[in-house]
Coordinates of N, CA and C in Angstrom, one line a residue:
Chain C
D850 N 1.7 -52.7 38.1 CA 1.3 -54.0 37.6 C 0.3 -53.8 37.2
G851 N 0.6 -55.1 36.4 CA -0.7 -55.6 35.3 C -2.1 -56.0 36.1
G852 N -3.5 -55.4 35.7 CA -4.5 -56.1 36.1 C -5.7 -55.9 35.3
I853 N -7.2 -56.3 36.4 CA -7.6 -56.6 35.0 C -8.8 -54.5 36.5
T854 N -9.1 -54.2 36.0 CA -9.8 -52.8 36.4 C -11.6 -52.8 36.1
Q855 N -12.6 -52.7 37.2 CA -14.0 -52.8 36.9 C -14.1 -51.8 37.8
S856 N -15.5 -51.1 36.6 CA -16.2 -49.6 37.5 C -16.9 -49.0 36.9
P857 N -18.3 -48.3 38.3 CA -18.1 -48.7 39.0 C -18.2 -49.6 39.8
K858 N -18.0 -49.7 41.2 CA -17.9 -51.2 41.9 C -19.8 -50.8 42.4
Y859 N -20.0 -50.0 42.4 CA -21.5 -50.0 42.9 C -22.0 -49.3 41.6
L860 N -23.0 -49.6 41.6 CA -24.1 -49.3 40.1 C -25.4 -49.1 40.2
F861 N -25.9 -48.1 40.0 CA -27.9 -48.2 40.8 C -28.0 -47.5 40.0
R862 N -29.2 -48.7 39.0 CA -30.0 -48.4 37.5 C -31.9 -47.9 37.8
K863 N -32.3 -46.9 37.3 CA -33.3 -46.3 37.4 C -34.5 -47.1 36.2
E864 N -35.6 -47.1 36.9 CA -35.9 -48.4 36.1 C -36.3 -47.6 34.4
G865 N -36.0 -48.6 33.2 CA -36.3 -48.3 32.0 C -34.5 -47.3 31.4
Q866 N -33.7 -47.1 32.9 CA -32.2 -47.0 32.4 C -31.7 -48.1 31.3
N867 N -31.0 -47.2 30.3 CA -29.7 -47.9 30.2 C -28.1 -47.8 31.5
V868 N -27.2 -48.4 31.8 CA -25.9 -48.3 32.1 C -24.9 -49.9 31.9
T869 N -23.8 -48.4 31.6 CA -22.7 -49.3 31.1 C -21.9 -49.0 32.3
L870 N -20.2 -50.8 32.4 CA -20.4 -50.7 33.1 C -18.8 -51.5 32.1
S871 N -18.1 -50.7 32.9 CA -16.8 -50.4 32.1 C -15.4 -51.9 33.1
C872 N -14.6 -52.0 31.5 CA -14.1 -53.1 32.3 C -12.5 -52.5 31.2
E873 N -11.4 -52.9 31.9 CA -10.3 -52.0 31.0 C -8.8 -53.6 31.3
Q874 N -8.2 -53.7 31.1 CA -6.9 -54.7 31.2 C -5.7 -54.5 30.7
N875 N -4.8 -54.4 31.1 CA -3.5 -54.5 30.6 C -2.8 -55.3 30.6
L876 N -3.0 -56.7 31.1 CA -2.4 -58.0 31.0 C -1.7 -58.0 29.5
N877 N -2.4 -57.0 28.9 CA -2.4 -57.6 27.2 C -2.7 -59.1 26.3
H878 N -4.2 -59.0 27.1 CA -4.8 -60.0 26.8 C -5.2 -60.7 25.7
D879 N -6.1 -61.0 25.0 CA -6.6 -61.3 23.9 C -7.6 -61.9 23.8
A880 N -8.3 -62.5 25.1 CA -9.6 -63.4 25.4 C -10.7 -62.3 26.2
M881 N -11.7 -61.5 26.0 CA -12.2 -61.0 27.7 C -13.6 -61.5 27.8
Y882 N -14.2 -61.1 29.0 CA -15.3 -62.4 29.3 C -16.1 -61.4 30.3
W883 N -17.5 -61.0 29.8 CA -18.5 -61.1 31.3 C -19.1 -61.8 31.9
Y884 N -19.2 -61.9 33.0 CA -20.3 -62.7 33.6 C -21.2 -62.2 35.0
R885 N -22.4 -62.9 35.4 CA -23.1 -62.6 35.9 C -22.9 -63.7 37.6
Q886 N -23.0 -63.0 38.1 CA -23.1 -63.3 39.4 C -24.5 -63.8 40.0
D887 N -25.8 -64.1 40.4 CA -26.8 -64.5 41.8 C -26.8 -65.6 42.7
P888 N -26.8 -64.6 43.7 CA -26.7 -65.9 45.2 C -27.2 -67.8 45.1
G889 N -26.1 -68.3 45.3 CA -26.6 -69.5 45.1 C -26.8 -70.2 43.9
Q890 N -25.8 -69.3 42.6 CA -25.9 -69.7 41.1 C -24.5 -69.5 40.4
G891 N -24.0 -70.1 39.9 CA -22.5 -70.1 39.7 C -22.7 -69.2 38.3
L892 N -21.4 -69.3 38.2 CA -21.2 -68.1 37.5 C -21.2 -68.0 36.1
R893 N -22.9 -66.5 35.7 CA -22.8 -67.5 33.8 C -22.4 -66.3 32.9
L894 N -22.0 -67.1 31.6 CA -21.5 -66.1 30.6 C -22.6 -64.9 30.3
I895 N -22.3 -64.1 30.2 CA -22.9 -63.3 29.2 C -22.8 -62.9 28.5
Y896 N -20.9 -62.3 27.5 CA -20.5 -61.7 26.4 C -19.3 -61.8 26.3
Y897 N -18.8 -63.1 24.9 CA -17.5 -63.1 25.2 C -16.8 -62.6 24.2
S898 N -15.0 -62.7 24.3 CA -14.9 -62.0 22.9 C -13.5 -61.9 22.7
Q899 N -12.9 -63.4 21.6 CA -11.7 -63.8 22.0 C -10.6 -62.7 21.0
I900 N -11.2 -61.6 20.5 CA -10.4 -61.1 19.3 C -11.2 -59.4 19.6
V901 N -10.4 -58.7 19.2 CA -10.5 -57.2 18.6 C -11.8 -57.5 17.9
N902 N -12.9 -56.4 17.6 CA -14.0 -55.8 16.8 C -14.9 -57.3 17.1
D903 N -14.1 -58.4 17.7 CA -15.4 -59.6 17.5 C -15.7 -60.1 19.0
F904 N -16.9 -60.4 19.3 CA -17.3 -60.7 20.5 C -18.5 -61.9 20.0
Q905 N -18.9 -62.5 20.7 CA -19.9 -64.2 20.9 C -21.0 -63.7 22.1
K906 N -22.2 -63.8 22.2 CA -23.3 -64.2 22.9 C -22.3 -65.5 23.8
G907 N -23.3 -64.9 25.0 CA -23.4 -66.5 26.3 C -24.4 -67.5 26.1
D908 N -24.4 -67.6 27.4 CA -25.9 -68.2 27.8 C -27.2 -67.5 28.5
I909 N -27.0 -66.0 28.4 CA -27.3 -65.1 28.9 C -27.6 -63.6 28.8
A910 N -27.0 -64.1 27.4 CA -26.9 -62.2 26.4 C -28.4 -61.4 26.4
E911 N -29.5 -61.8 26.9 CA -30.6 -61.3 26.5 C -30.6 -60.0 27.4
G912 N -31.2 -58.8 27.1 CA -31.0 -57.6 27.6 C -29.4 -56.5 28.0
Y913 N -28.5 -57.5 27.0 CA -27.3 -56.8 27.4 C -26.6 -56.8 26.0
S914 N -25.0 -56.0 26.1 CA -24.9 -55.8 24.6 C -23.4 -55.1 25.5
V915 N -22.2 -55.4 23.9 CA -21.1 -54.9 24.1 C -20.0 -54.6 23.4
S916 N -19.2 -54.2 22.6 CA -18.4 -54.1 22.2 C -16.4 -53.9 22.2
R917 N -15.7 -54.1 21.5 CA -14.6 -54.1 21.5 C -14.1 -54.0 20.6
E918 N -13.8 -52.4 21.2 CA -13.6 -51.4 19.8 C -11.4 -51.3 19.8
K919 N -11.4 -51.2 21.3 CA -9.6 -52.1 21.2 C -9.7 -52.8 22.4
K920 N -8.2 -53.7 22.0 CA -7.6 -54.9 22.7 C -8.5 -54.6 24.9
E921 N -7.8 -53.7 25.2 CA -8.0 -53.0 26.0 C -8.6 -53.2 27.2
S922 N -10.2 -53.5 26.1 CA -11.4 -52.6 26.9 C -12.5 -53.8 26.4
F923 N -13.5 -53.7 27.3 CA -15.0 -54.2 26.9 C -15.7 -54.1 27.7
P924 N -16.4 -53.0 27.6 CA -17.6 -52.3 28.1 C -18.7 -53.3 28.0
L925 N -20.0 -53.1 29.6 CA -21.2 -53.9 29.2 C -22.0 -53.1 29.9
T926 N -23.2 -53.1 28.2 CA -24.1 -51.9 28.8 C -25.3 -53.0 29.0
V927 N -25.8 -52.8 30.1 CA -27.0 -53.1 30.7 C -28.4 -53.0 30.4
T928 N -29.1 -53.1 29.0 CA -30.3 -52.4 28.4 C -31.3 -52.6 29.8
S929 N -32.4 -51.5 29.3 CA -33.7 -51.0 30.1 C -34.5 -53.3 30.0
A930 N -34.0 -53.7 28.5 CA -34.9 -55.0 28.1 C -34.4 -55.7 29.2
Q931 N -33.8 -55.5 30.3 CA -33.2 -57.1 31.5 C -33.7 -56.1 32.4
K932 N -35.3 -57.2 32.4 CA -35.7 -57.2 33.9 C -34.7 -57.1 35.0
N933 N -33.7 -58.2 35.0 CA -33.4 -58.9 36.3 C -32.2 -58.0 36.1
P934 N -32.1 -57.2 36.5 CA -30.2 -57.2 36.5 C -30.0 -57.0 37.6
T935 N -30.3 -57.1 39.2 CA -29.2 -57.0 39.8 C -28.4 -58.3 40.3
A936 N -27.4 -57.6 40.1 CA -26.5 -59.3 40.5 C -25.0 -58.4 40.7
F937 N -24.0 -59.6 40.8 CA -22.8 -58.6 40.6 C -22.3 -59.3 39.2
Y938 N -21.6 -58.4 38.5 CA -21.3 -58.4 37.2 C -20.0 -58.5 37.3
L939 N -19.2 -59.6 36.2 CA -17.4 -59.6 36.6 C -17.1 -59.5 35.6
C940 N -15.9 -59.4 34.8 CA -15.3 -59.3 34.0 C -14.4 -59.7 34.1
A941 N -13.3 -60.9 33.2 CA -12.3 -61.4 33.3 C -11.6 -61.5 32.2
S942 N -10.4 -61.9 31.6 CA -9.9 -62.1 30.9 C -8.6 -62.6 30.9
S943 N -8.3 -63.4 29.6 CA -7.1 -64.0 29.4 C -7.1 -64.5 28.2
K944 N -5.3 -65.2 28.6 CA -4.5 -64.5 26.9 C -4.7 -65.4 25.8
T945 N -5.4 -66.4 26.3 CA -5.6 -67.4 25.4 C -7.5 -68.0 25.8
G946 N -7.9 -68.6 24.4 CA -9.2 -69.6 25.7 C -8.9 -70.7 26.0
R947 N -7.6 -71.1 25.8 CA -7.5 -71.9 27.4 C -6.4 -72.1 28.4
T948 N -5.9 -70.5 28.7 CA -5.6 -69.9 29.9 C -6.5 -69.5 31.0
P949 N -5.7 -70.2 32.0 CA -6.8 -69.3 33.3 C -7.0 -67.7 33.0
Q950 N -8.6 -67.6 33.5 CA -9.1 -66.4 33.3 C -8.4 -65.9 35.0
H951 N -8.6 -64.5 34.0 CA -7.9 -63.2 35.6 C -9.4 -62.7 35.2
F952 N -9.6 -62.2 37.1 CA -11.1 -61.0 36.8 C -11.2 -60.2 38.0
G953 N -11.4 -59.2 37.4 CA -11.6 -57.5 38.0 C -12.9 -58.6 39.5
D954 N -12.7 -56.8 40.2 CA -13.4 -56.8 41.1 C -14.6 -56.5 41.4
G955 N -14.5 -56.3 40.5 CA -17.2 -56.9 40.5 C -16.8 -55.5 40.0
T956 N -18.5 -55.4 40.0 CA -19.2 -53.8 39.6 C -20.2 -54.7 40.6
R957 N -21.1 -54.4 41.5 CA -22.3 -54.9 42.7 C -23.9 -53.6 41.4
L958 N -24.6 -54.0 40.7 CA -25.2 -53.8 39.8 C -26.7 -53.5 41.1
S959 N -27.9 -52.6 41.4 CA -28.8 -52.9 42.0 C -29.4 -51.8 41.2
I960 N -31.5 -51.8 41.1 CA -32.5 -50.9 41.1 C -32.8 -50.7 42.2
L961 N -32.5 -49.2 41.7 CA -33.6 -48.1 42.3 C -35.5 -48.2 42.4
Chain F
G469 N -26.3 -82.1 28.1 CA -26.4 -80.9 28.9 C -24.8 -80.5 29.0
Q470 N -25.3 -79.8 30.4 CA -23.5 -78.7 30.8 C -24.5 -79.1 31.9
N471 N -23.1 -80.2 32.6 CA -23.4 -79.9 34.5 C -22.0 -80.3 34.8
I472 N -22.3 -79.2 36.0 CA -20.6 -79.2 36.7 C -21.7 -79.5 38.6
D473 N -21.1 -80.6 39.4 CA -21.7 -81.1 40.8 C -20.5 -80.5 41.6
Q474 N -21.0 -79.7 42.9 CA -20.1 -79.9 43.8 C -21.3 -79.7 45.5
P475 N -20.2 -80.4 45.7 CA -20.7 -79.7 47.6 C -21.2 -78.4 47.6
T476 N -22.6 -78.2 48.4 CA -22.2 -76.8 48.6 C -21.9 -76.3 49.5
E477 N -21.4 -76.6 50.9 CA -21.1 -76.4 51.8 C -20.7 -77.5 52.5
M478 N -18.9 -76.8 52.6 CA -18.2 -78.1 54.2 C -17.7 -77.5 55.0
T479 N -17.8 -77.8 55.6 CA -16.4 -77.8 57.6 C -15.9 -78.5 57.9
A480 N -14.3 -77.5 58.1 CA -13.5 -78.5 58.1 C -12.5 -77.5 59.9
T481 N -11.5 -78.1 60.5 CA -10.8 -77.7 61.5 C -9.4 -77.0 61.1
E482 N -9.2 -75.6 61.8 CA -8.3 -75.3 61.3 C -6.8 -76.3 61.6
G483 N -6.2 -76.4 60.6 CA -4.8 -77.0 60.1 C -4.6 -78.8 60.0
A484 N -6.3 -79.0 59.3 CA -6.5 -80.4 59.0 C -6.9 -80.0 57.6
I485 N -7.3 -81.3 57.2 CA -7.2 -81.5 55.1 C -8.0 -81.2 54.9
V486 N -8.5 -80.7 53.6 CA -10.3 -81.6 54.1 C -10.4 -81.8 51.9
Q487 N -11.0 -82.4 51.5 CA -11.1 -82.6 50.0 C -12.6 -82.1 49.3
I488 N -12.2 -81.1 48.6 CA -13.7 -80.6 47.9 C -13.7 -81.5 46.4
N489 N -14.9 -82.4 46.3 CA -14.4 -83.6 45.2 C -15.9 -82.2 43.9
C490 N -15.4 -82.4 42.7 CA -16.3 -81.4 41.9 C -16.8 -82.9 40.6
T491 N -17.8 -82.7 40.1 CA -18.4 -84.5 39.1 C -19.0 -83.6 38.2
Y492 N -18.1 -83.5 36.2 CA -18.9 -82.6 35.6 C -19.5 -83.7 34.2
Q493 N -20.6 -83.1 33.7 CA -20.5 -83.8 32.5 C -20.6 -82.9 31.3
T494 N -19.4 -82.5 30.6 CA -20.1 -81.5 29.4 C -19.5 -81.9 28.3
S495 N -20.3 -81.3 27.1 CA -19.6 -82.0 25.6 C -18.5 -81.3 25.8
G496 N -17.0 -81.9 25.0 CA -16.0 -81.7 24.7 C -15.4 -81.4 26.1
F497 N -14.3 -81.6 26.1 CA -13.3 -81.7 27.9 C -11.6 -80.3 27.4
N498 N -11.7 -79.1 27.5 CA -10.6 -78.6 27.6 C -9.7 -78.1 28.6
G499 N -9.8 -79.5 29.9 CA -9.2 -78.7 31.2 C -10.3 -78.1 32.1
L500 N -9.6 -78.1 33.3 CA -10.8 -77.9 34.2 C -9.7 -76.9 35.3
F501 N -10.5 -75.7 35.9 CA -9.8 -75.1 36.9 C -10.6 -74.9 38.1
W502 N -10.0 -74.7 39.5 CA -10.5 -74.4 40.6 C -9.8 -73.2 40.7
Y503 N -10.9 -72.6 41.2 CA -11.3 -70.7 42.0 C -11.1 -70.4 43.4
Q504 N -10.8 -70.1 43.8 CA -11.1 -69.5 44.8 C -11.5 -68.1 45.2
Q505 N -12.9 -68.4 45.9 CA -13.9 -66.6 46.4 C -14.3 -66.3 47.2
H506 N -13.9 -65.1 47.8 CA -14.1 -64.8 49.7 C -15.5 -64.2 49.3
A507 N -15.7 -64.1 50.3 CA -17.1 -63.1 50.3 C -16.8 -62.4 49.0
G508 N -18.1 -61.3 48.2 CA -17.9 -60.7 48.0 C -16.7 -59.5 46.9
E509 N -16.1 -60.6 47.1 CA -14.6 -60.7 45.7 C -14.3 -61.1 44.6
A510 N -13.9 -60.7 43.9 CA -13.7 -61.4 42.9 C -12.6 -62.7 42.5
P511 N -13.2 -63.9 42.6 CA -12.8 -65.4 42.4 C -11.2 -65.0 41.7
T512 N -10.5 -66.1 42.4 CA -8.6 -65.5 42.5 C -8.2 -67.4 41.7
F513 N -7.7 -67.1 40.8 CA -7.2 -69.0 40.2 C -6.7 -69.2 41.0
L514 N -6.9 -71.3 41.7 CA -6.2 -71.6 42.0 C -5.3 -72.4 41.6
S515 N -5.7 -72.7 40.6 CA -4.7 -74.4 39.7 C -6.0 -74.5 38.4
Y516 N -4.7 -75.1 37.5 CA -5.8 -75.9 36.2 C -4.7 -77.7 35.9
N517 N -5.5 -78.5 35.1 CA -5.7 -79.5 35.2 C -6.1 -79.9 34.0
V518 N -5.4 -80.4 33.1 CA -6.4 -81.1 31.5 C -5.5 -82.5 31.6
L519 N -4.9 -83.2 31.8 CA -4.0 -84.8 31.9 C -5.0 -85.1 32.9
D520 N -4.8 -86.5 33.2 CA -5.3 -87.1 34.6 C -4.3 -87.8 34.9
G521 N -4.5 -87.0 36.4 CA -3.2 -86.7 37.9 C -3.2 -86.1 38.7
L522 N -2.3 -85.3 39.3 CA -2.6 -84.4 40.1 C -1.6 -83.4 40.5
E523 N -2.2 -82.6 40.7 CA -0.9 -81.4 40.8 C -0.8 -80.6 42.0
E524 N 0.5 -80.2 42.1 CA 0.3 -79.4 43.3 C 1.5 -78.4 43.3
K525 N 0.6 -77.4 44.3 CA 0.8 -76.1 44.7 C 1.3 -75.9 46.1
G526 N 1.7 -76.1 46.4 CA 2.2 -75.3 48.3 C 1.1 -76.4 48.9
R527 N -0.2 -75.6 49.7 CA -0.9 -76.0 50.0 C -1.6 -76.9 49.7
F528 N -1.9 -76.5 48.2 CA -3.1 -76.7 47.4 C -3.1 -78.1 46.1
S529 N -3.3 -78.6 46.3 CA -3.7 -79.6 45.3 C -5.4 -80.6 44.3
S530 N -5.1 -80.6 43.2 CA -5.7 -80.5 42.6 C -5.3 -82.0 41.4
F531 N -6.8 -83.1 41.5 CA -6.6 -84.2 40.9 C -7.8 -83.9 39.6
L532 N -7.1 -84.7 38.7 CA -8.2 -85.2 37.9 C -8.0 -87.0 37.1
S533 N -9.6 -87.1 36.3 CA -9.8 -88.6 36.2 C -10.6 -88.3 34.7
R534 N -11.0 -87.9 33.7 CA -11.2 -87.2 32.9 C -12.0 -88.7 32.6
S535 N -11.6 -89.6 32.4 CA -12.6 -91.1 32.3 C -13.8 -91.3 33.6
K536 N -13.3 -90.3 34.5 CA -14.9 -90.8 35.8 C -15.4 -89.3 35.3
G537 N -15.1 -87.7 35.4 CA -15.5 -86.9 35.2 C -16.0 -86.1 36.4
Y538 N -14.6 -86.6 37.1 CA -14.0 -86.3 38.5 C -12.9 -85.7 38.9
S539 N -12.4 -84.2 40.0 CA -12.1 -83.5 40.3 C -11.8 -83.4 41.3
Y540 N -11.3 -83.3 42.1 CA -11.0 -82.2 43.9 C -10.1 -81.9 43.8
L541 N -10.1 -80.6 44.9 CA -9.1 -79.3 44.9 C -9.1 -80.1 46.8
L542 N -7.6 -80.0 46.8 CA -6.7 -80.8 48.2 C -6.5 -79.6 49.0
L543 N -7.0 -79.0 49.6 CA -6.5 -78.7 51.0 C -5.6 -79.1 52.0
K544 N -4.7 -78.7 52.3 CA -3.1 -79.3 53.2 C -3.7 -78.0 54.8
E545 N -3.0 -77.9 55.5 CA -2.7 -77.6 56.8 C -4.0 -76.0 56.5
L546 N -5.3 -76.5 57.3 CA -6.0 -75.2 56.8 C -6.1 -74.1 57.5
Q547 N -6.1 -72.3 57.1 CA -6.1 -71.7 57.9 C -7.0 -70.6 57.8
M548 N -7.0 -70.3 58.6 CA -8.3 -69.3 58.9 C -9.1 -68.9 57.9
K549 N -7.9 -68.0 57.3 CA -8.1 -67.4 55.8 C -8.6 -68.1 55.0
D550 N -8.8 -69.7 54.7 CA -9.4 -70.5 53.3 C -10.9 -70.9 53.7
S551 N -11.0 -69.6 54.5 CA -12.8 -69.8 54.6 C -13.1 -68.8 53.7
A552 N -13.2 -69.9 52.5 CA -14.1 -69.0 50.7 C -14.9 -69.9 50.1
S553 N -15.2 -69.7 49.2 CA -16.4 -70.2 48.6 C -15.1 -70.8 47.1
Y554 N -15.4 -72.4 46.9 CA -13.9 -72.9 46.0 C -14.9 -73.5 44.7
L555 N -14.9 -72.7 43.7 CA -15.5 -72.9 42.4 C -15.3 -74.1 41.5
C556 N -15.3 -74.9 40.8 CA -15.1 -75.9 40.0 C -15.1 -75.3 38.2
A557 N -15.3 -75.2 37.4 CA -15.5 -74.8 36.2 C -13.9 -75.2 35.5
V558 N -15.2 -75.9 33.8 CA -14.8 -76.4 33.1 C -15.2 -76.4 31.7
N559 N -13.4 -75.9 31.5 CA -13.6 -75.2 29.7 C -14.1 -76.1 28.9
S560 N -14.8 -76.2 27.6 CA -16.0 -76.9 27.6 C -15.8 -76.8 25.8
E561 N -17.1 -77.3 25.2 CA -17.3 -76.7 23.5 C -18.8 -77.1 23.6
Y562 N -19.4 -75.7 23.6 CA -20.9 -75.6 23.8 C -21.3 -74.4 22.7
G563 N -22.9 -74.5 22.5 CA -23.4 -73.8 21.8 C -22.4 -72.6 20.4
G564 N -21.7 -74.3 20.0 CA -21.1 -73.8 18.7 C -20.0 -72.7 18.3
A565 N -19.7 -72.9 19.8 CA -18.7 -72.6 20.0 C -17.3 -73.2 21.4
T566 N -16.0 -73.5 21.3 CA -15.0 -73.6 21.8 C -14.5 -73.1 23.1
N567 N -13.7 -73.1 24.0 CA -13.5 -73.1 25.0 C -14.3 -71.9 26.0
K568 N -15.3 -71.8 26.4 CA -16.1 -71.5 27.0 C -15.8 -72.2 28.5
L569 N -16.2 -71.4 29.5 CA -16.2 -71.9 30.6 C -17.2 -73.0 31.1
I570 N -17.5 -72.9 31.7 CA -19.0 -73.9 32.9 C -18.6 -73.7 34.6
F571 N -19.1 -73.3 34.9 CA -19.4 -72.8 36.6 C -19.9 -73.8 37.2
G572 N -19.1 -74.6 38.0 CA -20.3 -75.1 39.3 C -20.6 -73.6 40.3
T573 N -21.4 -74.3 41.5 CA -22.3 -73.4 41.7 C -21.2 -72.6 43.5
G574 N -19.7 -73.4 42.6 CA -19.5 -73.3 44.1 C -19.4 -73.9 45.2
T575 N -18.5 -74.5 46.4 CA -18.7 -75.6 47.8 C -18.0 -74.3 48.9
L576 N -18.6 -73.5 49.6 CA -18.5 -72.6 51.0 C -17.9 -73.6 51.9
L577 N -16.6 -73.3 51.9 CA -16.0 -73.9 53.4 C -15.5 -73.0 54.1
A578 N -16.2 -73.8 55.6 CA -15.8 -72.9 57.0 C -14.8 -73.8 57.3
V579 N -14.0 -72.8 57.8 CA -12.7 -72.9 58.8 C -13.0 -73.1 59.6
Q580 N -13.5 -74.1 60.9 CA -14.0 -73.0 62.1 C -12.1 -73.5 63.3
P581 N -12.0 -72.7 64.2 CA -10.5 -73.0 65.5 C -10.4 -74.2 65.6

């Protein structure tokens, strides 16, 4: 079955450490997205990519970086510059920018 | 600015009907989506409206009025498993880019026996 796979499900980061969250999709979708979800807040867009080798900053890109070297993969790195990284991170993909986005199961990141 | 408003919480009884409202003010409009999210899980797509009117899909229906910046999600024959957060999201244009989803904070629905 096609879908979006995020790993790991839980991740712990030490102070000053960069960590990378994985997102893979086999839906043949062109667009991929990273969101952050905090309690009591809506999903906020971190980065998005509408085509391979191209990506744009979302609303809260500071302290994060991404790459889109393959259509299937859109990894997110949370750098040490992100001062409040504890959150639920969701990756999504869609066929085009106007079709429904489908989400992975998420990665919960915590600070040690 | 971009703004989406939904009630924070709602309570309904099993077997009943509940309507969850969403109002929006966005620059540009390319459609409105409803998602369901159970606690600790990923959102799942429920419905999509781009033209005015009602879209029906089984027990779930969604309505859109673009002139009023208003949508609602109607859930019929409520079941206990419908207890979840319901997210309204508008596909808009902002920040120099098109087709970006803006999410509301979600409505937490509790279905009681």
